[in-house]
Short mmCIF file of C-alpha atoms and ligand atoms in Angstrom, two decimals:
data_model
loop_
_atom_site.label_atom_id
_atom_site.label_comp_id
_atom_site.label_asym_id
_atom_site.label_seq_id
_atom_site.Cartn_x
_atom_site.Cartn_y
_atom_site.Cartn_z
CA MET A 168 47.69 97.05 -95.54
CA ILE A 169 46.56 100.63 -95.27
CA ARG A 170 46.81 102.62 -92.07
CA ALA A 171 46.37 106.18 -90.92
CA TYR A 172 48.46 107.93 -88.29
CA LYS A 173 47.36 111.09 -86.55
CA PHE A 174 49.89 113.33 -84.84
CA LEU A 175 49.63 116.61 -83.00
CA LEU A 176 51.42 119.46 -84.75
CA ARG A 177 53.33 122.08 -82.82
CA PRO A 178 53.48 125.07 -85.16
CA THR A 179 55.12 128.34 -84.15
CA LYS A 180 52.90 131.42 -83.96
CA ARG A 181 53.97 132.38 -87.42
CA GLN A 182 53.41 128.93 -88.87
CA GLU A 183 50.00 128.81 -87.23
CA ALA A 184 49.10 132.06 -88.95
CA SER A 185 50.22 130.56 -92.26
CA LEU A 186 48.24 127.38 -91.67
CA THR A 187 45.15 129.44 -90.85
CA GLN A 188 45.68 131.44 -94.01
CA MET A 189 46.07 128.23 -95.99
CA LEU A 190 42.71 126.95 -94.75
CA ARG A 191 41.14 130.31 -95.47
CA ASP A 192 42.45 130.41 -99.04
CA HIS A 193 41.43 126.84 -99.71
CA CYS A 194 38.02 127.67 -98.31
CA SER A 195 37.64 130.57 -100.72
CA LEU A 196 38.81 128.35 -103.59
CA TYR A 197 36.16 125.81 -102.59
CA ASN A 198 33.44 128.41 -102.31
CA GLY A 199 34.46 130.09 -105.56
CA ALA A 200 34.33 126.80 -107.41
CA LEU A 201 30.97 126.07 -105.81
CA GLN A 202 29.66 129.46 -106.91
CA GLU A 203 30.73 128.71 -110.47
CA ARG A 204 28.87 125.42 -110.46
CA ARG A 205 25.79 127.05 -108.94
CA ASP A 206 25.72 129.77 -111.57
CA ALA A 207 26.10 127.22 -114.35
CA TYR A 208 23.37 125.04 -112.87
CA ALA A 209 21.00 128.03 -112.45
CA HIS A 210 21.53 129.01 -116.11
CA PRO A 211 18.67 127.85 -118.38
CA SER A 212 21.05 125.54 -120.22
CA LYS A 213 21.70 123.71 -116.90
CA THR A 214 25.34 123.33 -117.79
CA LYS A 215 27.22 120.93 -115.59
CA ILE A 216 30.73 121.92 -114.71
CA ARG A 217 33.03 119.05 -113.97
CA TYR A 218 36.15 118.63 -111.92
CA GLY A 219 38.30 118.63 -115.08
CA ASP A 220 36.94 122.02 -116.14
CA GLN A 221 37.72 123.58 -112.79
CA SER A 222 41.08 121.96 -112.42
CA ALA A 223 42.08 123.30 -115.82
CA GLN A 224 41.45 126.85 -114.55
CA LEU A 225 43.71 126.47 -111.55
CA LYS A 226 46.80 127.67 -113.36
CA GLU A 227 45.08 130.93 -114.29
CA ILE A 228 43.64 131.42 -110.83
CA ARG A 229 47.08 130.99 -109.33
CA ALA A 230 48.66 133.44 -111.77
CA PHE A 231 45.87 135.95 -111.18
CA ASP A 232 46.14 135.83 -107.39
CA PRO A 233 49.72 134.85 -106.50
CA GLU A 234 49.36 136.21 -102.94
CA ARG A 235 46.33 134.15 -101.94
CA GLN A 236 46.27 131.21 -104.33
CA GLY A 237 49.63 131.01 -106.05
CA ARG A 238 51.58 130.36 -102.89
CA TRP A 239 49.92 127.06 -101.99
CA SER A 240 50.56 123.64 -103.46
CA PHE A 241 48.93 122.99 -106.81
CA SER A 242 48.02 119.36 -106.21
CA CYS A 243 46.66 120.28 -102.83
CA GLN A 244 44.30 122.77 -104.47
CA GLN A 245 43.29 120.05 -106.91
CA ALA A 246 42.42 117.89 -103.91
CA THR A 247 40.15 120.66 -102.58
CA LEU A 248 38.40 120.90 -105.96
CA ARG A 249 38.03 117.13 -105.95
CA ARG A 250 36.36 117.32 -102.55
CA LEU A 251 33.80 119.71 -104.00
CA ASP A 252 33.35 117.32 -106.92
CA LYS A 253 32.67 114.49 -104.49
CA ALA A 254 29.98 116.58 -102.78
CA PHE A 255 28.34 117.17 -106.16
CA GLN A 256 28.57 113.55 -107.21
CA ALA A 257 26.88 112.54 -103.97
CA PHE A 258 24.23 115.21 -104.59
CA PHE A 259 23.45 114.03 -108.14
CA ARG A 260 23.52 110.39 -107.09
CA ARG A 261 20.84 111.11 -104.52
CA VAL A 262 18.81 113.14 -107.01
CA ARG A 263 18.91 110.20 -109.42
CA ALA A 264 17.83 107.90 -106.60
CA GLY A 265 14.70 110.02 -106.23
CA GLN A 266 15.70 111.52 -102.88
CA LYS A 267 15.66 115.18 -101.96
CA PRO A 268 19.22 116.03 -101.05
CA GLY A 269 20.35 119.51 -100.11
CA TYR A 270 22.38 121.33 -102.73
CA PRO A 271 26.09 121.47 -101.74
CA ARG A 272 26.59 124.41 -99.45
CA PHE A 273 29.16 127.13 -99.02
CA ARG A 274 31.58 126.52 -96.20
CA GLY A 275 32.18 129.11 -93.54
CA VAL A 276 35.83 129.90 -92.83
CA GLY A 277 35.43 128.38 -89.38
CA ARG A 278 34.03 125.18 -90.86
CA PHE A 279 36.69 124.48 -93.40
CA ASP A 280 39.22 122.53 -91.38
CA THR A 281 41.12 120.14 -93.61
CA VAL A 282 43.59 120.44 -96.43
CA VAL A 283 44.77 117.32 -98.22
CA PHE A 284 48.10 116.74 -99.95
CA PRO A 285 47.43 113.76 -102.24
CA LYS A 286 51.05 112.78 -102.52
CA ASP A 287 53.93 112.98 -100.07
CA GLY A 288 56.72 115.03 -101.60
CA ASP A 289 54.36 117.21 -103.62
CA GLY A 290 53.71 120.44 -101.73
CA CYS A 291 54.58 118.80 -98.46
CA ARG A 292 57.22 116.44 -97.19
CA TRP A 293 57.05 114.07 -94.27
CA ASP A 294 60.53 113.85 -92.78
CA SER A 295 60.89 110.18 -91.95
CA THR A 296 64.54 110.40 -90.93
CA PRO A 297 64.91 113.55 -88.84
CA GLN A 298 68.40 114.97 -88.32
CA ASP A 299 67.81 115.80 -84.68
CA ALA A 300 65.35 114.06 -82.38
CA VAL A 301 62.48 116.29 -83.52
CA THR A 302 60.25 115.15 -86.37
CA ARG A 303 59.07 117.82 -88.76
CA VAL A 304 56.78 118.03 -91.73
CA ARG A 305 57.30 120.66 -94.40
CA PHE A 306 54.36 122.37 -96.07
CA GLN A 307 54.69 124.62 -99.05
CA GLY A 308 54.04 128.19 -97.91
CA VAL A 309 54.28 127.31 -94.22
CA GLY A 310 57.68 125.83 -93.50
CA HIS A 311 58.97 122.96 -91.36
CA VAL A 312 56.41 122.32 -88.62
CA ARG A 313 57.25 120.28 -85.56
CA VAL A 314 55.34 117.04 -85.14
CA HIS A 315 54.61 115.32 -81.86
CA GLN A 316 55.23 111.84 -83.24
CA HIS A 317 54.05 109.56 -80.44
CA ARG A 318 54.48 106.34 -82.40
CA PRO A 319 56.64 105.07 -85.27
CA VAL A 320 55.24 105.29 -88.79
CA LYS A 321 55.33 102.07 -90.77
CA GLY A 322 54.82 101.51 -94.47
CA ARG A 323 54.94 104.13 -97.19
CA VAL A 324 53.39 107.57 -96.71
CA LYS A 325 50.87 108.12 -99.51
CA MET A 326 48.70 111.01 -98.48
CA VAL A 327 49.21 113.80 -95.98
CA SER A 328 46.47 115.99 -94.50
CA VAL A 329 46.43 118.91 -92.12
CA LYS A 330 43.48 119.25 -89.80
CA ARG A 331 42.33 121.94 -87.41
CA GLU A 332 40.37 120.58 -84.48
CA GLY A 333 39.22 122.69 -81.60
CA GLY A 334 42.08 125.17 -81.93
CA ARG A 335 44.75 122.51 -82.32
CA TRP A 336 46.49 121.30 -85.43
CA PHE A 337 46.93 117.70 -86.48
CA LEU A 338 48.78 115.84 -89.15
CA VAL A 339 47.19 112.75 -90.68
CA LEU A 340 49.39 110.36 -92.64
CA ALA A 341 47.76 107.70 -94.78
CA CYS A 342 50.21 104.88 -95.38
CA ASP A 343 50.07 101.80 -97.54
CA GLN A 344 52.23 98.70 -97.53
CA VAL A 345 52.07 98.67 -93.75
CA PRO A 346 53.31 95.22 -92.72
CA ALA A 347 50.79 93.15 -90.80
CA GLN A 348 51.76 92.12 -87.30
CA PRO A 349 50.04 88.82 -86.62
CA LEU A 350 49.32 88.07 -82.98
CA GLU A 351 49.81 84.73 -81.26
CA PRO A 352 46.86 82.31 -81.34
CA THR A 353 44.88 82.25 -78.11
CA GLY A 354 42.40 79.48 -78.89
CA ARG A 355 39.57 81.79 -77.86
CA VAL A 356 36.61 83.08 -79.91
CA ALA A 357 33.65 85.24 -78.92
CA GLY A 358 30.47 86.99 -79.92
CA ILE A 359 29.94 90.56 -78.75
CA ASP A 360 26.80 92.51 -77.99
CA MET A 361 26.96 96.28 -78.26
CA GLY A 362 24.63 98.04 -75.91
CA VAL A 363 23.71 101.18 -74.05
CA ALA A 364 24.19 100.32 -70.40
CA SER A 365 27.39 98.42 -71.18
CA PHE A 366 29.39 99.54 -74.16
CA LEU A 367 29.79 95.92 -75.03
CA THR A 368 29.45 92.47 -73.52
CA THR A 369 31.26 89.34 -74.67
CA SER A 370 29.76 85.88 -74.89
CA GLU A 371 32.09 84.99 -72.02
CA GLY A 372 30.12 87.42 -69.87
CA GLU A 373 32.63 90.23 -69.61
CA HIS A 374 31.15 93.74 -69.61
CA VAL A 375 32.90 96.87 -70.85
CA ASP A 376 31.40 100.01 -69.36
CA ASN A 377 30.05 102.78 -71.51
CA PRO A 378 32.08 105.79 -70.44
CA ARG A 379 30.03 108.95 -70.25
CA PHE A 380 32.61 111.48 -71.30
CA LEU A 381 30.00 114.07 -72.04
CA ALA A 382 28.01 113.56 -68.87
CA ARG A 383 31.15 113.78 -66.77
CA SER A 384 31.82 117.33 -67.85
CA ALA A 385 28.30 118.37 -68.88
CA HIS A 386 28.34 121.13 -66.30
CA LYS A 387 31.45 122.74 -67.76
CA LEU A 388 30.09 122.41 -71.28
CA ALA A 389 26.83 124.03 -70.23
CA LEU A 390 28.80 126.94 -68.78
CA ALA A 391 30.79 127.33 -71.97
CA GLN A 392 27.65 127.19 -74.08
CA ARG A 393 25.86 129.69 -71.89
CA ASN A 394 28.83 131.97 -72.21
CA LEU A 395 28.72 131.61 -75.99
CA SER A 396 24.98 132.15 -76.20
CA ALA A 397 25.41 135.60 -74.65
CA PHE A 398 26.95 136.76 -77.94
CA PRO A 399 24.80 137.73 -80.89
CA GLN A 400 24.03 134.79 -83.15
CA ARG A 401 24.51 134.68 -86.89
CA VAL A 402 27.52 136.94 -87.00
CA LYS A 403 30.02 136.08 -89.69
CA ALA A 404 33.22 134.61 -88.37
CA HIS A 405 35.48 137.47 -89.40
CA LYS A 406 33.16 140.03 -87.80
CA ARG A 407 33.12 138.43 -84.37
CA THR A 408 34.81 140.08 -81.45
CA ARG A 409 37.83 138.53 -79.82
CA LYS A 410 35.75 137.43 -76.81
CA HIS A 411 33.08 135.92 -79.03
CA ARG A 412 35.70 133.90 -80.90
CA ALA A 413 37.25 132.77 -77.64
CA ALA A 414 33.87 131.59 -76.36
CA GLN A 415 33.29 129.66 -79.58
CA ALA A 416 36.77 128.16 -79.37
CA ARG A 417 36.10 126.96 -75.82
CA VAL A 418 32.95 125.13 -76.90
CA ASN A 419 34.71 123.68 -79.94
CA SER A 420 37.73 122.47 -78.02
CA PHE A 421 35.40 120.87 -75.52
CA HIS A 422 33.67 118.82 -78.20
CA ALA A 423 37.01 117.92 -79.76
CA LYS A 424 38.20 116.66 -76.39
CA VAL A 425 35.16 114.44 -75.91
CA ARG A 426 35.66 113.11 -79.44
CA ARG A 427 39.30 112.28 -78.70
CA GLN A 428 38.40 110.59 -75.41
CA ARG A 429 35.76 108.50 -77.13
CA LEU A 430 38.15 107.45 -79.90
CA ASP A 431 40.83 106.62 -77.38
CA HIS A 432 38.35 104.42 -75.52
CA HIS A 433 37.36 102.69 -78.80
CA HIS A 434 41.01 101.94 -79.54
CA LYS A 435 41.65 100.47 -76.09
CA VAL A 436 38.57 98.26 -76.10
CA ALA A 437 39.26 97.07 -79.66
CA LEU A 438 42.87 96.24 -78.80
CA ASP A 439 41.75 94.21 -75.79
CA LEU A 440 39.32 92.20 -77.90
CA ILE A 441 41.84 91.59 -80.67
CA ARG A 442 44.46 90.42 -78.17
CA SER A 443 42.05 88.01 -76.50
CA PHE A 444 40.11 86.46 -79.38
CA GLU A 445 41.08 84.89 -82.68
CA ALA A 446 37.62 85.40 -84.17
CA ILE A 447 34.93 87.85 -83.12
CA ALA A 448 31.29 87.89 -84.21
CA HIS A 449 29.41 91.17 -84.06
CA GLU A 450 26.07 92.67 -85.03
CA ARG A 451 25.83 93.90 -88.62
CA LEU A 452 24.85 97.56 -88.42
CA ASN A 453 22.04 99.15 -90.34
CA ILE A 454 24.01 101.61 -92.45
CA ALA A 455 20.94 103.18 -94.07
CA GLY A 456 19.49 104.11 -90.70
CA MET A 457 22.65 105.86 -89.61
CA THR A 458 22.11 109.09 -91.44
CA ARG A 459 18.87 109.88 -89.67
CA LYS A 460 19.14 112.26 -86.75
CA PRO A 461 16.75 112.74 -83.86
CA ALA A 462 15.19 116.18 -83.57
CA PRO A 463 17.24 118.41 -81.30
CA LYS A 464 15.51 119.83 -78.25
CA THR A 465 16.31 123.45 -77.62
CA ASP A 466 16.31 125.13 -74.27
CA PRO A 467 13.53 127.77 -74.30
CA GLU A 468 15.36 129.74 -71.59
CA GLN A 469 18.68 129.99 -73.40
CA ARG A 470 19.22 130.55 -77.04
CA GLY A 471 21.53 128.08 -78.75
CA VAL A 472 21.54 125.64 -75.87
CA PHE A 473 20.41 122.10 -76.46
CA LEU A 474 18.89 119.91 -73.82
CA ALA A 475 19.50 116.20 -73.64
CA ASN A 476 16.50 114.66 -75.36
CA ASN A 477 16.02 111.80 -72.95
CA ALA A 478 12.57 111.02 -74.27
CA ALA A 479 14.09 110.31 -77.67
CA ALA A 480 16.74 108.07 -76.16
CA LYS A 481 14.10 106.06 -74.37
CA ALA A 482 12.02 105.75 -77.50
CA GLY A 483 15.05 104.42 -79.33
CA LEU A 484 15.24 107.39 -81.67
CA ASN A 485 18.84 107.85 -80.70
CA LYS A 486 19.63 104.40 -82.02
CA SER A 487 21.02 105.85 -85.21
CA ILE A 488 23.44 108.01 -83.28
CA GLN A 489 24.62 105.05 -81.22
CA ASP A 490 24.93 103.03 -84.41
CA ALA A 491 27.13 105.73 -85.86
CA GLY A 492 29.37 105.49 -82.78
CA TRP A 493 29.51 101.71 -83.09
CA GLY A 494 30.24 102.07 -86.78
CA VAL A 495 33.36 103.99 -85.83
CA PHE A 496 34.24 101.39 -83.23
CA LEU A 497 33.77 98.49 -85.64
CA GLY A 498 35.93 100.30 -88.20
CA ILE A 499 38.74 100.52 -85.66
CA LEU A 500 38.20 96.90 -84.69
CA ALA A 501 38.35 95.83 -88.36
CA HIS A 502 41.64 97.68 -88.87
CA LYS A 503 43.22 96.05 -85.86
CA ALA A 504 41.84 92.64 -86.84
CA GLU A 505 43.35 92.94 -90.30
CA SER A 506 46.72 93.93 -88.90
CA ALA A 507 46.72 91.14 -86.34
CA GLY A 508 45.40 88.43 -88.63
CA ARG A 509 42.18 88.01 -86.66
CA GLU A 510 38.74 87.35 -88.10
CA LEU A 511 35.60 89.48 -87.73
CA ILE A 512 32.23 87.98 -88.60
CA PRO A 513 29.20 90.28 -88.95
CA VAL A 514 25.81 88.65 -88.39
CA ASP A 515 22.18 89.68 -88.48
CA ALA A 516 21.46 90.49 -84.86
CA ARG A 517 17.68 90.63 -84.95
CA ASN A 518 16.14 89.11 -81.81
CA THR A 519 19.53 88.10 -80.41
CA SER A 520 18.64 89.34 -76.95
CA ARG A 521 15.13 87.80 -77.05
CA THR A 522 16.05 84.29 -78.10
CA CYS A 523 16.85 81.56 -75.64
CA PRO A 524 20.41 80.32 -76.33
CA ARG A 525 19.71 76.83 -74.95
CA GLN A 526 20.23 74.12 -77.54
CA SER A 527 17.09 72.28 -76.48
CA CYS A 528 14.91 75.43 -76.44
CA GLY A 529 15.55 78.46 -78.73
CA HIS A 530 12.25 80.12 -77.75
CA THR A 531 12.00 83.70 -79.07
CA SER A 532 9.82 86.27 -77.36
CA ALA A 533 10.06 89.90 -76.31
CA ASN A 534 8.73 88.75 -72.94
CA ASN A 535 11.87 86.71 -72.41
CA ARG A 536 13.40 90.01 -71.43
CA PRO A 537 11.41 91.40 -68.52
CA ALA A 538 13.96 94.14 -67.78
CA GLN A 539 16.82 95.91 -69.53
CA GLU A 540 19.46 93.64 -68.02
CA LYS A 541 17.47 90.52 -67.40
CA PHE A 542 16.82 87.53 -69.62
CA ARG A 543 14.46 84.83 -68.42
CA CYS A 544 13.18 82.27 -70.89
CA LEU A 545 9.41 81.84 -70.60
CA GLN A 546 9.62 78.31 -71.95
CA CYS A 547 12.53 76.69 -70.10
CA GLY A 548 13.37 79.19 -67.38
CA TYR A 549 16.98 79.81 -68.51
CA THR A 550 18.19 82.95 -66.75
CA GLU A 551 21.20 85.12 -67.66
CA HIS A 552 22.23 88.73 -68.14
CA ALA A 553 20.40 89.92 -71.27
CA ASP A 554 23.50 91.45 -72.88
CA ARG A 555 25.40 88.21 -72.48
CA VAL A 556 22.52 86.29 -74.06
CA GLY A 557 22.75 88.72 -77.00
CA ALA A 558 26.49 88.13 -77.32
CA VAL A 559 26.13 84.34 -77.10
CA ASN A 560 23.44 84.37 -79.81
CA VAL A 561 25.61 86.56 -82.05
CA GLY A 562 28.41 84.03 -81.53
CA ILE A 563 26.06 81.10 -82.29
CA ARG A 564 24.88 82.73 -85.53
CA ALA A 565 28.48 83.15 -86.68
CA GLY A 566 29.22 79.52 -85.85
CA LEU A 567 31.78 80.53 -83.24
CA VAL A 568 29.97 79.77 -80.00
CA LEU A 569 28.10 76.60 -79.08
CA PRO A 570 24.52 76.81 -77.80
CA VAL A 571 24.07 76.49 -74.03
CA LEU A 572 23.48 72.91 -72.96
ZN1 ZN B 277 14.59 78.55 -73.21
#
């Protein structure tokens, strides 16, 4: 089994400066390599430069610029070039598919936040058996950085990444050969319905609320964004004033916090489900629709401030965004299910909340759902919470739940 662990790093001031420099140098490597590919592509011969070509130049680049490039791990720089290669492969794949993708773009220093070490022990070392009680990870060119290891790491560490998120630093360990930890059988199975009002509802009728992390602190975010919008836009990161950078950092850290809270909630809900049920049926998501985004609505009064586009939410345009969130949730659920030896069954969820779940009926009509929460069958009069009806039907389609008698 494969698993990822994410830990908070506690670098010293000096290490933090080195980490920042590392990101900056990797960013310039990325942009330089992108420039080379652009130039080659713009040339009449339309030469394609491949990962192998660029990787072969690394040695020279490092020798030429030992201060900026030579000090960082070689294989880690290869990983950055491979990331660029991936972006290009995706670009060409979409061109071949007849779509109109955007050409891979340069990354701003503030937007280049991850460096990957493809192999533990090469340019970085995860210290699995610390001498003292403090866990540390060593990065080439940075030193031994303290790790807030809040849980034990199991399996074999394959890949190590460093991430900057809202002014904080994180370590991500990707492990394989993680032993599965099967849970005890419970004799219970369920279908789940993922919704807007409730985050999810089980076929047993249990609702999990949709926490509104953003709404809860929307006022503070608005303040932070207003503060940021007072600064001139479109100023390059390194030319911003200290106050401008601080304002940006406040907004960023705010978003990072909401993201963490949401993930934490996903993990808790998924764990609850996995503990309770041996098999879970869920709606199969429309992956193709996920990449579409609703048009943002800007505030005419304040530059750079976005208003909640409620109209879009009502019209269902935000569905893709919600789907993306559920995609993350289902990914977490799948991981936990695999580890615990539980089964997940995706089903086509069309009309699940419009179809009567009664064995003798099965009438399908949009009018069976007179209100958001209410299901009332026009044919037989069966009445139930609409989300639960959805969950029961999902369960029926997976063969887990019996129709209502
Ligand atoms: Zn009915």
